[in-house]
Amino acid sequence: MADSGSTIFAPATAVGKAGVAVIRISGPQAGAAVQLLCGQIPRARMATRADLRDPATGERLDDGLVLWFPGPKSFTGEDVAELQVHGARAVVADLLAVLAALPGLRLAKPGEFARRAFDAGKLDLAQVEALADLIAAETRAQARQALRQLGGALGAAVEGLRAQILRLRAQAEAEIDFPDEGDVPGGLVAAMAPAFAALDAELADLIGQAARGERLRNGYTVALLGPPNAGKSSLLNRLARREAAIVSSMAGTTRDAIEVHLDLGGWPVTLIDTAGLRALASADDGDPQLAIEREGIRRTQLLAKAADLRVLVLDATAPVIDDAFSAYAAEALVVHNKIDLAPAGRGALGVSATTGSGLAALETLLAQKAAAALSEEDGLPSLVTRARHREALEDVRAALLQARAQTAAELVAEDLRRAADALGRIVGRTGVEDVLDLLFAEFCIGK
Ligand SMILES: Nc1nc2c(ncn2[C@@H]2O[C@H](COP(=O)(O)OP(=O)(O)O)[C@@H](O)[C@H]2O)c(=O)[nH]1
Ligand SMILES: [Mg+2]
């Protein structure tokens, strides 16, 4: 993907019928392309109205705005142009065809603009991840967290830690080069003890934020569990306000888990519908229908375990707790559905997927649980948002712990070097080639 000599272009907005579409061009030929299309290079960073023409025929393709960002003060660090045109499929298709025909220009690959920004040092790796998260954000809390990371907050924290570690390393290196006759073994590490303790506390704090940050990115997961026909799928559809899951009076209709993403008061909640749980007699082995149901139940058990919250949905007309899900009954949120047919039992929240009664209370309860799990203690979103960050921080902590146990200055220096490298991985300084391709593939074209 490191073909940086070419000039790339792509629509930066989703294709379809829209008021405005943005086409982005980046690379050494961006200026020539703008000159050919618009007959001029507009003033830098000023919106300029221009006719956009096919240079081959002179035909006017659209009347739009052109923005010119000469490198290095641009998103990618290269010469960049943005064409704001009418968001018609025909206009965009014509302009893309004209651009493709120009020498040295080609359509960008997914994430290629962001990749160039990263290669030019405009964004560190954590910021690139944040950009992907921001584009994917479905709720305000997710957008807030991504924006903080895009602003470089994680990178700044990492650089602060790295600078402290490099200072310690310099001390260790000095000890190797100019050993003092009077040194006692372990004296070096003893002198560093306060610095090690401070670093460890800071790392523990960051790692402590990880669970919340990762959960906010992925959504607070709620699994709907219960016997077949209790109305789990109906409830999910009702909460999603669309027909996501198949509803049927035939028991065992839902085999695969269906999930919908809800925004409950700004908090992302992923609601998972599951196959109904019921105790199956092992004597039924060999019945293919039951084998499928058995597999569905096995998957449900796994999902139930992994979810942040389990909601046990029972039929209010027959709220029996079967062996198959009795294990969840104690800690799950118990909901009695079909209260249009029978009143809810004691200790259960009564709802009706058919009439909608009780659903507002259920939504409020789910939002409260999500808020409790995701909300910030200090008023700021989590700095650590991905398993990748958390694992690197754990490696840093382990390397520092090892450094503290050394007596020889050489070994202290070596452990400190490993700690600094692990930090470097978070922002993409070291050992990230394998991560890069995966990450940029997360983007769609034009980003
Ligand atoms: N009267 C009534 N029927 C419901 C309600 N919720 C679901 N049902 C019906 O119960 C049957 C099973 O619903 P479904 O959502 O497929 O249950 P699941 O197996 O738990 O997913 C369907 O015939 C639904 O129409 C409800 O609140 N009231
Ligand atoms: Mg179902």
Coordinates of C-alpha atoms and ligand atoms in Angstrom, one line a residue:
M1 CA 0.0 0.0 0.0
A2 CA 3.1 2.3 0.2
D3 CA 2.6 3.6 -3.3
S4 CA 2.9 7.2 -2.3
G5 CA 4.1 8.5 -5.6
S6 CA 0.6 8.3 -7.1
T7 CA -2.2 10.8 -6.8
I8 CA -5.3 9.3 -5.4
F9 CA -8.9 10.3 -5.5
A10 CA -12.2 9.0 -4.1
P11 CA -15.6 10.2 -3.0
A12 CA -15.4 11.1 0.7
T13 CA -19.2 11.0 1.1
A14 CA -21.5 8.1 0.8
V15 CA -22.8 7.5 -2.7
G16 CA -26.4 8.1 -3.4
K17 CA -28.8 11.0 -3.8
A18 CA -27.6 13.9 -1.6
G19 CA -27.4 17.6 -1.6
V20 CA -23.7 17.7 -1.7
A21 CA -21.0 15.1 -2.4
V22 CA -17.3 15.6 -1.6
I23 CA -14.5 14.2 -3.9
R24 CA -11.1 14.2 -2.4
I25 CA -7.8 14.3 -4.3
S26 CA -4.4 13.8 -2.7
G27 CA -0.9 13.6 -4.2
P28 CA 1.6 15.4 -6.4
Q29 CA -0.8 15.7 -9.4
A30 CA -3.7 17.1 -7.3
G31 CA -2.9 20.7 -8.4
A32 CA -2.7 19.7 -12.1
A33 CA -6.0 17.9 -11.8
V34 CA -7.7 20.9 -10.3
Q35 CA -6.2 23.2 -13.0
L36 CA -7.5 21.0 -15.7
L37 CA -11.0 20.6 -14.2
C38 CA -11.6 24.2 -12.9
G39 CA -9.2 26.2 -15.1
Q40 CA -7.6 27.6 -12.0
I41 CA -6.0 26.8 -8.7
P42 CA -8.0 28.5 -6.1
R43 CA -6.5 30.4 -3.1
A44 CA -5.4 28.0 -0.4
R45 CA -8.0 27.0 2.2
M46 CA -10.7 29.3 0.8
A47 CA -13.9 28.0 -0.6
T48 CA -14.0 29.0 -4.3
R49 CA -16.9 28.6 -6.6
A50 CA -16.0 27.1 -10.0
D51 CA -17.3 25.4 -13.0
L52 CA -16.0 21.8 -13.3
R53 CA -15.4 20.8 -16.9
D54 CA -14.3 17.6 -18.7
P55 CA -10.9 18.7 -20.0
A56 CA -11.2 16.4 -23.0
T57 CA -14.4 18.0 -24.3
G58 CA -14.8 21.2 -22.4
E59 CA -18.3 20.1 -21.3
R60 CA -19.5 21.6 -18.0
L61 CA -20.1 18.7 -15.6
D62 CA -21.1 20.7 -12.5
D63 CA -21.0 24.0 -10.7
G64 CA -19.4 23.5 -7.3
L65 CA -17.0 24.6 -4.6
V66 CA -13.3 23.8 -4.7
L67 CA -11.0 23.8 -1.7
W68 CA -7.2 23.7 -2.1
F69 CA -4.9 22.6 0.7
P70 CA -1.3 22.7 -0.5
G71 CA 1.0 20.3 1.3
P72 CA 2.3 19.9 3.9
K73 CA -0.6 21.7 5.7
S74 CA -3.2 19.2 4.7
F75 CA -4.9 16.1 6.0
T76 CA -2.4 13.8 4.2
G77 CA 0.5 16.2 4.2
E78 CA 0.4 16.1 0.4
D79 CA -1.3 18.6 -1.9
V80 CA -5.0 18.0 -1.4
A81 CA -8.1 19.2 -3.2
E82 CA -11.7 18.8 -2.2
L83 CA -14.4 19.2 -4.7
Q84 CA -17.9 19.9 -3.2
V85 CA -20.3 19.0 -6.0
H86 CA -24.0 18.2 -6.3
G87 CA -24.5 14.8 -4.7
A88 CA -26.1 13.2 -7.8
R89 CA -24.9 9.7 -8.8
A90 CA -24.4 11.0 -12.4
V91 CA -22.4 14.1 -11.4
V92 CA -20.1 12.1 -9.1
A93 CA -19.7 9.2 -11.6
D94 CA -18.7 11.7 -14.4
L95 CA -16.2 13.5 -12.3
L96 CA -14.6 10.2 -11.1
A97 CA -14.4 9.0 -14.7
V98 CA -12.7 12.3 -15.7
L99 CA -10.2 12.1 -12.8
A100 CA -9.4 8.4 -13.6
A101 CA -8.5 9.4 -17.1
L102 CA -5.9 12.0 -16.0
P103 CA -2.3 10.8 -16.0
G104 CA -0.9 9.8 -12.6
L105 CA -4.3 9.6 -10.9
R106 CA -6.1 6.5 -9.6
L107 CA -9.0 5.6 -7.3
A108 CA -7.9 5.4 -3.7
K109 CA -8.0 2.1 -1.8
P110 CA -10.1 1.9 1.5
G111 CA -8.4 4.0 4.2
E112 CA -5.6 5.2 1.9
F113 CA -6.0 8.9 2.8
A114 CA -5.7 8.0 6.5
R115 CA -2.8 5.8 5.7
R116 CA -1.0 8.7 4.0
A117 CA -1.8 10.9 6.9
F118 CA -0.3 8.3 9.2
D119 CA 2.8 7.9 7.0
A120 CA 3.3 11.6 6.9
G121 CA 3.1 11.8 10.8
K122 CA -0.1 13.8 10.7
L123 CA -1.9 11.2 12.8
D124 CA -0.5 8.6 15.2
L125 CA -1.9 5.1 15.1
A126 CA -4.2 5.8 18.1
Q127 CA -5.6 8.8 16.2
V128 CA -6.2 6.7 13.1
E129 CA -8.1 4.2 15.2
A130 CA -10.0 7.1 16.7
L131 CA -10.9 8.3 13.2
A132 CA -12.3 4.8 12.3
D133 CA -14.2 4.9 15.6
L134 CA -15.6 8.3 15.1
I135 CA -16.9 7.4 11.6
A136 CA -18.5 4.3 13.1
A137 CA -19.9 6.1 16.2
E138 CA -23.6 5.5 16.7
T139 CA -24.2 7.3 20.0
R140 CA -23.0 10.6 21.5
A141 CA -20.9 8.8 24.2
Q142 CA -19.1 6.8 21.5
A143 CA -18.4 10.0 19.4
R144 CA -17.2 11.8 22.5
Q145 CA -14.7 9.1 23.3
A146 CA -13.5 8.9 19.7
L147 CA -13.1 12.6 19.5
R148 CA -11.0 12.8 22.6
Q149 CA -8.7 10.1 21.2
L150 CA -8.6 11.8 17.8
G151 CA -7.4 15.0 19.6
G152 CA -4.3 13.0 20.6
A153 CA -5.1 12.4 24.2
L154 CA -3.9 8.8 24.3
G155 CA -0.8 9.7 22.3
A156 CA 0.0 12.5 24.8
A157 CA -0.4 10.1 27.7
V158 CA 1.8 7.6 26.0
E159 CA 4.5 10.1 25.1
G160 CA 4.5 11.3 28.7
L161 CA 5.1 7.8 30.0
R162 CA 7.7 7.1 27.3
A163 CA 9.7 10.2 28.3
Q164 CA 9.8 9.1 31.9
I165 CA 11.0 5.7 30.9
L166 CA 13.6 7.1 28.6
R167 CA 15.0 9.2 31.4
L168 CA 15.3 6.2 33.6
R169 CA 17.0 4.3 30.8
A170 CA 19.5 7.1 30.3
Q171 CA 20.4 6.8 34.0
A172 CA 20.9 3.1 33.6
E173 CA 23.0 3.6 30.5
A174 CA 25.2 6.1 32.3
E175 CA 25.7 3.6 35.0
I176 CA 26.9 1.0 32.4
D177 CA 29.4 3.5 30.9
F178 CA 30.7 5.1 34.1
P179 CA 30.3 2.6 36.9
D180 CA 31.0 4.1 40.3
E181 CA 33.4 2.0 42.4
G182 CA 31.3 2.5 45.5
D183 CA 28.0 1.2 43.9
V184 CA 26.1 -1.4 45.8
P185 CA 24.3 -4.1 43.7
G186 CA 20.7 -3.0 43.3
G187 CA 21.5 0.6 44.3
L188 CA 20.5 1.9 40.9
V189 CA 17.0 0.4 41.0
A190 CA 16.6 1.5 44.6
A191 CA 17.3 5.1 43.5
M192 CA 14.7 4.7 40.8
A193 CA 12.0 3.3 43.1
P194 CA 9.9 6.4 43.4
A195 CA 9.9 6.8 39.6
F196 CA 8.9 3.2 39.1
A197 CA 6.1 3.5 41.6
A198 CA 4.7 6.6 39.9
L199 CA 4.9 4.9 36.5
D200 CA 3.1 1.8 37.8
A201 CA 0.3 3.8 39.3
E202 CA -0.2 5.7 36.0
L203 CA -0.2 2.5 34.0
A204 CA -2.7 0.8 36.5
D205 CA -5.0 3.8 36.1
L206 CA -4.9 3.6 32.2
I207 CA -5.4 -0.2 32.2
G208 CA -8.3 0.3 34.7
Q209 CA -10.0 2.5 32.1
A210 CA -9.8 -0.1 29.4
A211 CA -12.8 -2.2 30.2
R212 CA -15.1 0.9 30.1
G213 CA -13.4 2.2 26.9
E214 CA -13.7 -1.1 25.0
R215 CA -17.2 -1.6 26.1
L216 CA -18.2 1.8 25.0
R217 CA -16.8 1.2 21.5
N218 CA -18.6 -2.1 21.2
G219 CA -21.8 -1.3 23.1
Y220 CA -23.2 -2.6 26.3
T221 CA -24.4 -6.1 25.4
V222 CA -27.8 -7.3 26.7
A223 CA -28.8 -10.9 25.9
L224 CA -32.5 -11.8 25.9
L225 CA -32.8 -15.3 27.3
G226 CA -35.8 -17.5 28.1
P227 CA -37.9 -20.4 27.0
P228 CA -39.1 -20.7 23.4
N229 CA -42.2 -18.6 22.6
A230 CA -41.9 -16.2 25.6
G231 CA -41.7 -13.4 23.1
K232 CA -38.0 -12.6 23.1
S233 CA -37.9 -11.9 19.3
S234 CA -41.1 -9.8 19.5
L235 CA -39.5 -7.8 22.3
L236 CA -36.3 -7.2 20.4
N237 CA -38.3 -6.0 17.3
R238 CA -40.4 -3.7 19.4
L239 CA -37.3 -2.2 21.1
A240 CA -35.5 -1.9 17.8
R241 CA -38.6 -0.4 16.2
R242 CA -38.1 -2.7 13.2
E243 CA -38.5 -6.3 12.2
A244 CA -35.0 -7.5 12.9
A245 CA -35.9 -10.9 14.2
I246 CA -38.4 -13.5 12.9
V247 CA -41.4 -13.9 15.2
S248 CA -43.4 -17.1 15.1
S249 CA -45.6 -19.1 17.3
M250 CA -43.5 -22.1 16.3
A251 CA -41.1 -22.8 19.1
G252 CA -37.5 -22.7 18.1
T253 CA -37.8 -20.2 15.3
T254 CA -34.7 -18.2 16.3
R255 CA -31.6 -20.3 15.8
D256 CA -29.0 -17.7 15.1
A257 CA -28.4 -14.8 17.4
I258 CA -29.7 -11.5 16.0
E259 CA -28.4 -8.3 17.4
V260 CA -29.6 -4.8 17.1
H261 CA -27.9 -1.6 18.1
L262 CA -29.9 0.8 20.2
D263 CA -29.1 4.3 21.4
L264 CA -30.6 4.5 24.9
G265 CA -30.2 8.0 26.2
G266 CA -26.9 8.4 24.3
W267 CA -25.5 5.0 25.5
P268 CA -24.9 2.3 23.0
V269 CA -26.7 -0.9 23.8
T270 CA -26.4 -4.0 21.7
L271 CA -29.5 -6.2 22.2
I272 CA -29.1 -9.8 21.3
D273 CA -32.0 -12.1 20.6
T274 CA -31.2 -15.8 21.3
A275 CA -32.6 -19.2 20.6
G276 CA -35.0 -20.3 23.3
L277 CA -33.6 -22.3 26.1
R278 CA -35.3 -25.5 27.2
A279 CA -34.1 -28.8 28.6
L280 CA -33.8 -31.4 25.8
A281 CA -33.9 -35.0 26.7
S282 CA -30.7 -36.7 25.5
A283 CA -32.9 -39.6 24.3
D284 CA -33.8 -37.4 21.3
D285 CA -30.3 -37.7 19.9
G286 CA -30.4 -38.4 16.2
D287 CA -33.4 -36.2 15.5
P288 CA -31.9 -33.6 13.1
Q289 CA -34.4 -31.0 14.1
L290 CA -33.4 -31.3 17.7
A291 CA -29.7 -31.4 16.8
I292 CA -30.1 -27.9 15.3
E293 CA -32.0 -26.8 18.4
R294 CA -29.3 -28.2 20.7
E295 CA -26.7 -26.3 18.7
G296 CA -28.8 -23.1 19.1
I297 CA -29.0 -23.7 22.8
R298 CA -25.2 -24.2 23.0
R299 CA -24.6 -20.9 21.3
T300 CA -27.1 -19.1 23.5
Q301 CA -25.3 -20.3 26.6
L302 CA -22.1 -18.8 25.2
L303 CA -23.7 -15.5 24.4
A304 CA -25.4 -15.4 27.7
K305 CA -22.1 -15.8 29.5
A306 CA -20.3 -13.1 27.4
A307 CA -23.1 -10.5 27.7
D308 CA -22.9 -7.6 30.1
L309 CA -26.5 -8.1 31.2
R310 CA -28.9 -11.0 30.9
V311 CA -32.6 -10.4 30.6
L312 CA -34.7 -13.4 31.4
V313 CA -37.9 -13.2 29.4
L314 CA -40.8 -15.3 30.7
D315 CA -44.3 -15.8 29.4
A316 CA -46.5 -14.1 32.0
T317 CA -49.2 -16.7 31.4
A318 CA -46.8 -19.5 32.3
P319 CA -43.7 -18.0 34.1
V320 CA -41.9 -21.3 34.7
I321 CA -38.2 -21.5 35.3
D322 CA -36.8 -24.4 33.4
D323 CA -33.5 -26.2 34.3
A324 CA -32.0 -24.9 31.1
F325 CA -31.9 -21.3 32.3
S326 CA -32.4 -21.6 36.1
A327 CA -28.6 -20.7 36.4
Y328 CA -29.4 -17.2 35.1
A329 CA -32.6 -16.6 37.1
A330 CA -30.7 -15.4 40.2
E331 CA -28.8 -12.5 38.6
A332 CA -30.7 -11.8 35.4
L333 CA -33.2 -9.0 35.0
V334 CA -36.5 -10.9 35.0
V335 CA -39.2 -9.6 32.6
H336 CA -42.7 -11.1 32.3
N337 CA -43.9 -10.6 28.7
K338 CA -47.5 -10.8 27.5
I339 CA -49.0 -8.9 30.3
D340 CA -51.9 -8.1 27.9
L341 CA -52.9 -11.8 28.7
A342 CA -51.9 -12.2 32.3
P343 CA -50.5 -9.9 35.1
A344 CA -46.8 -10.0 35.8
G345 CA -45.6 -12.1 38.7
R346 CA -43.9 -10.7 41.8
G347 CA -40.4 -9.3 41.4
A348 CA -40.7 -9.2 37.6
L349 CA -41.0 -6.2 35.3
G350 CA -44.2 -6.6 33.3
V351 CA -44.2 -5.8 29.6
S352 CA -46.1 -6.6 26.5
A353 CA -44.4 -6.7 23.1
T354 CA -47.8 -6.7 21.5
T355 CA -49.3 -3.6 23.1
G356 CA -46.0 -1.9 24.1
S357 CA -47.0 -1.5 27.7
G358 CA -44.1 -1.5 30.1
L359 CA -41.5 -1.0 27.4
A360 CA -40.6 2.5 28.3
A361 CA -39.8 1.3 31.8
L362 CA -37.7 -1.5 30.4
E363 CA -35.8 0.9 28.2
T364 CA -35.2 3.3 31.1
L365 CA -33.8 0.4 33.2
L366 CA -31.5 -0.8 30.4
A367 CA -30.3 2.8 29.9
Q368 CA -29.5 3.1 33.6
K369 CA -27.6 -0.2 33.6
A370 CA -25.6 0.8 30.5
A371 CA -24.9 4.2 32.0
A372 CA -23.6 2.7 35.2
A373 CA -21.3 0.4 33.2
L374 CA -20.1 3.0 30.7
S375 CA -20.2 6.4 32.3
E376 CA -17.1 8.3 33.2
E377 CA -15.9 8.7 36.8
D378 CA -13.8 11.8 36.2
G379 CA -16.1 13.4 33.5
L380 CA -13.7 12.4 30.7
P381 CA -14.0 9.5 28.3
S382 CA -11.6 6.6 28.6
L383 CA -8.2 7.0 27.0
V384 CA -7.8 3.3 26.4
T385 CA -10.4 2.0 23.9
R386 CA -9.0 -1.1 22.4
A387 CA -7.6 -4.5 23.5
R388 CA -4.5 -3.6 21.5
H389 CA -3.8 -0.6 23.8
R390 CA -4.6 -2.5 26.9
E391 CA -2.3 -5.4 25.9
A392 CA 0.6 -3.0 25.1
L393 CA 0.1 -1.3 28.5
E394 CA 0.2 -4.6 30.3
D395 CA 3.5 -5.4 28.4
V396 CA 4.9 -2.1 29.6
R397 CA 3.9 -2.8 33.2
A398 CA 5.4 -6.3 33.0
A399 CA 8.7 -5.0 31.6
L400 CA 8.9 -2.3 34.3
L401 CA 8.2 -4.9 37.0
Q402 CA 11.1 -7.0 35.6
A403 CA 13.4 -4.0 35.5
R404 CA 12.7 -3.4 39.2
A405 CA 13.9 -6.9 40.0
Q406 CA 17.3 -6.5 38.2
T407 CA 20.6 -5.7 39.8
A408 CA 22.8 -5.2 36.8
A409 CA 22.5 -1.9 35.0
E410 CA 22.6 -3.6 31.6
L411 CA 19.6 -5.6 32.4
V412 CA 17.7 -2.7 33.8
A413 CA 18.4 -0.7 30.6
E414 CA 17.2 -3.7 28.5
D415 CA 13.9 -4.0 30.3
L416 CA 13.4 -0.3 30.1
R417 CA 14.0 -0.5 26.3
R418 CA 11.3 -3.2 26.1
A419 CA 8.9 -1.0 28.1
A420 CA 9.5 2.0 25.8
D421 CA 9.0 -0.2 22.7
A422 CA 5.7 -1.6 24.0
L423 CA 4.5 2.0 24.5
G424 CA 5.7 2.9 21.0
R425 CA 3.4 0.2 19.6
I426 CA 0.3 2.1 20.8
V427 CA 1.0 5.2 18.7
G428 CA 2.6 3.2 15.9
R429 CA 6.3 4.0 16.4
T430 CA 7.4 0.4 16.6
G431 CA 6.3 -3.1 15.5
V432 CA 2.9 -2.3 14.0
E433 CA 3.2 -3.4 10.4
D434 CA 0.8 -6.3 10.9
V435 CA -1.7 -4.0 12.7
L436 CA -1.7 -1.4 10.0
D437 CA -3.1 -3.4 7.1
L438 CA -5.9 -4.7 9.3
L439 CA -6.7 -1.2 10.6
F440 CA -6.8 0.6 7.3
A441 CA -9.0 -2.1 5.9
E442 CA -11.6 -1.1 8.6
F443 CA -12.1 2.2 6.7
C444 CA -14.3 2.5 3.7
I445 CA -13.1 4.1 0.5
G446 CA -12.5 7.9 0.6
K447 CA -11.3 8.0 4.3
Ligands
LIG1 N1 -50.4 -11.6 23.4 C1 -49.1 -11.5 23.2 N2 -48.5 -12.3 22.4 C2 -47.1 -12.1 22.2 C3 -46.5 -11.1 22.9 N3 -45.2 -11.2 22.6 C4 -45.1 -12.2 21.7 N4 -46.2 -12.7 21.5 C5 -46.5 -13.9 20.6 O1 -45.9 -15.0 21.1 C6 -45.4 -15.8 20.1 C7 -43.9 -16.1 20.2 O2 -43.2 -14.9 20.0 P1 -41.7 -14.8 19.7 O3 -41.3 -13.4 19.7 O4 -41.4 -15.6 18.4 O5 -41.0 -15.6 20.9 P2 -39.6 -16.1 21.1 O6 -39.6 -17.6 20.8 O7 -39.3 -16.0 22.6 O8 -38.6 -15.4 20.3 C8 -45.7 -15.1 18.8 O9 -46.9 -15.7 18.3 C9 -45.9 -13.7 19.2 O10 -46.9 -13.0 18.4 C10 -47.2 -10.3 23.8 O11 -46.7 -9.3 24.5 N5 -48.5 -10.5 24.0
MG2 MG -37.3 -16.0 18.8

